Coordinates of C-alpha atoms in Angstrom, one line a residue:
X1 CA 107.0 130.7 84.0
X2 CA 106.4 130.1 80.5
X3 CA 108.2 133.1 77.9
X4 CA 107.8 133.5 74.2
X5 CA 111.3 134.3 72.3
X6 CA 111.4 135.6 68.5
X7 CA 114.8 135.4 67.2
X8 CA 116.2 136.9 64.2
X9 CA 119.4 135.7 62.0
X10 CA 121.7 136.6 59.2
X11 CA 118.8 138.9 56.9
X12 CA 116.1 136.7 58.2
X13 CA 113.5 136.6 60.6
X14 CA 111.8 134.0 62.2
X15 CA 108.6 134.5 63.8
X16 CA 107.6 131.5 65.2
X17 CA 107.7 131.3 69.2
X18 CA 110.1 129.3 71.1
X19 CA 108.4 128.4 73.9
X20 CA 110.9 128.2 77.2
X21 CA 109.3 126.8 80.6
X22 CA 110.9 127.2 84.0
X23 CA 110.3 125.4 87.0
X24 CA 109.8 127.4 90.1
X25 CA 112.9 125.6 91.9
X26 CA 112.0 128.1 94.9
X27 CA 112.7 126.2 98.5
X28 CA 109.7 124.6 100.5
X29 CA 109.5 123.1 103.3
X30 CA 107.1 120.3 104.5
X31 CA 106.6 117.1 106.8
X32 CA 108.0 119.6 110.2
X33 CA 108.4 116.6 113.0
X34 CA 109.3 117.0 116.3
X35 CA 110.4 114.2 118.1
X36 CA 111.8 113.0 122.0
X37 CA 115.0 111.0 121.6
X38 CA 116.5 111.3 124.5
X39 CA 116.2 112.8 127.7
X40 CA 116.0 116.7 127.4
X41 CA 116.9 115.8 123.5
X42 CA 114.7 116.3 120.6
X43 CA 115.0 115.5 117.0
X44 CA 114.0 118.2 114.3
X45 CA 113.1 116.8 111.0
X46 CA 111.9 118.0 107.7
X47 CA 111.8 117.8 104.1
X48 CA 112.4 120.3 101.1
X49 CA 111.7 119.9 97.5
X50 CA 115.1 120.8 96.2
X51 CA 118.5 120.5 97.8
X52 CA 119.1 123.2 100.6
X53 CA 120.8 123.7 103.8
X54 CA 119.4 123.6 107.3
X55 CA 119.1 124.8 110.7
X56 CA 116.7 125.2 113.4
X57 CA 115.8 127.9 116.0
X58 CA 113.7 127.4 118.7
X59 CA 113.1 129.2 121.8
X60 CA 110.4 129.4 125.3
X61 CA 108.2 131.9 123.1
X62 CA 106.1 131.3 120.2
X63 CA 106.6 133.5 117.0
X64 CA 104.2 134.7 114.6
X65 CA 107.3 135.0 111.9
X66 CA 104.4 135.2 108.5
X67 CA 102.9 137.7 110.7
X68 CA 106.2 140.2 110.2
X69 CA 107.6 139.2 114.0
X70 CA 111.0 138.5 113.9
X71 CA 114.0 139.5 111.5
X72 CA 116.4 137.0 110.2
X73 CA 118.9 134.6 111.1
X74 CA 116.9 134.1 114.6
X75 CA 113.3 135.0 113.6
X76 CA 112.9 136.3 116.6
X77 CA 113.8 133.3 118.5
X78 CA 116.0 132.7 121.5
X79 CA 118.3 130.0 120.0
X80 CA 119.4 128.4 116.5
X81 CA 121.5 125.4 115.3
X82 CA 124.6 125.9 113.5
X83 CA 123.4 125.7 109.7
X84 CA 124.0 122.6 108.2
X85 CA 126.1 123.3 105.0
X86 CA 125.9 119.8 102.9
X87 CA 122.9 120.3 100.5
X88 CA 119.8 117.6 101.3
X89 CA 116.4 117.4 101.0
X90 CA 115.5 115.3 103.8
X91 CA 117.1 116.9 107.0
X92 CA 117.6 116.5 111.3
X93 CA 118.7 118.3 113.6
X94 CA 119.1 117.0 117.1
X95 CA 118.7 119.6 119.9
X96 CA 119.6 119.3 123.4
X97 CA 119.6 119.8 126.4
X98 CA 115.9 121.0 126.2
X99 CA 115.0 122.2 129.8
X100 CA 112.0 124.6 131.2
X101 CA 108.7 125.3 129.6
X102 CA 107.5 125.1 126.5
X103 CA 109.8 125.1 123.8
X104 CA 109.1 126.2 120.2
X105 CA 111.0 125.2 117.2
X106 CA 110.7 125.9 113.3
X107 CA 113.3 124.5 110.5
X108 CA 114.5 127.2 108.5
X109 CA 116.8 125.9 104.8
X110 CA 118.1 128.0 101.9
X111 CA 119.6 126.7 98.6
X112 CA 121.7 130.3 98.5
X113 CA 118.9 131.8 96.2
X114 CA 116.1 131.6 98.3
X115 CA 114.8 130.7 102.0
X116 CA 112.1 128.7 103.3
X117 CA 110.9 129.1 107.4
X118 CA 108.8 125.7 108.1
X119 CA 105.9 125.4 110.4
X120 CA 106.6 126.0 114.1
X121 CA 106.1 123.1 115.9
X122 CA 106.0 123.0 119.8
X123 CA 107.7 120.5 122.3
X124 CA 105.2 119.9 126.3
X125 CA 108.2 119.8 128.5
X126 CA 106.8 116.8 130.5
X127 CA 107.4 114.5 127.5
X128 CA 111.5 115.4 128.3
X129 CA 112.1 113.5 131.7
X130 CA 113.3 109.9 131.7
X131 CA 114.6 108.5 128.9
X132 CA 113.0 107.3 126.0

């Protein structure tokens, strides 16, 4: 965001701009990984561009969360991590047991102003016997 500021002082005025740029420090969320680390235990990772906590909820049923499904903290989700509270941009979260079908999981991180949902990513429940 880029504003233009005229300021005035004691019986003068100055009229050229000050230009003042602002990065959108807004959360995002990329490089959503799933991965088996264990038996029935999977590992949630994930990056952010600025410093933000983190969490993940997960569930047996897909969710269509851009399409308006699901409210917040769950997202419409069966299941969620206790939030992670220390402030990182690279973040994991292992989950387990994992048992049953197919299980869904998306990373969710806020920095207290705003709040990103990441890319639901899926787990085939045959890749969870034995260990690994």
């Amino acid at each position: 965001m880029i504003k233009k500021i005229f300021f005035a002082t004691t019986g003068l005025l100055f009229l050229a701009p000050i230009t003042i740029v602002s990065a959108d420090t807004s959360v995002l969320i990329s490089n959503e990984k799933i991965t088996v680390v264990g038996p029935q235990t999977v590992s949630v990772t994930w990056t952010t561009n600025v410093p933000a906590n983190g969490r993940v909820v997960y569930g047996p049923v897909a969710q269509a969360i851009l399409a308006g499904a699901g409210i917040a903290p769950q997202y419409g989700y069966a299941s969620s991590t206790a939030e992670i509270t220390i402030k990182n941009t690279e973040h994991a979260v292992a989950i387990g047991p994992v048992m049953g079908g197919m299980t869904y999981f998306r990373p969710v991180s806020s920095d207290g102003i705003s709040t990103a949902i990441g890319k639901e990513r899926s787990i085939d429940p045959s890749l969870m016997s034995g260990s690994c």
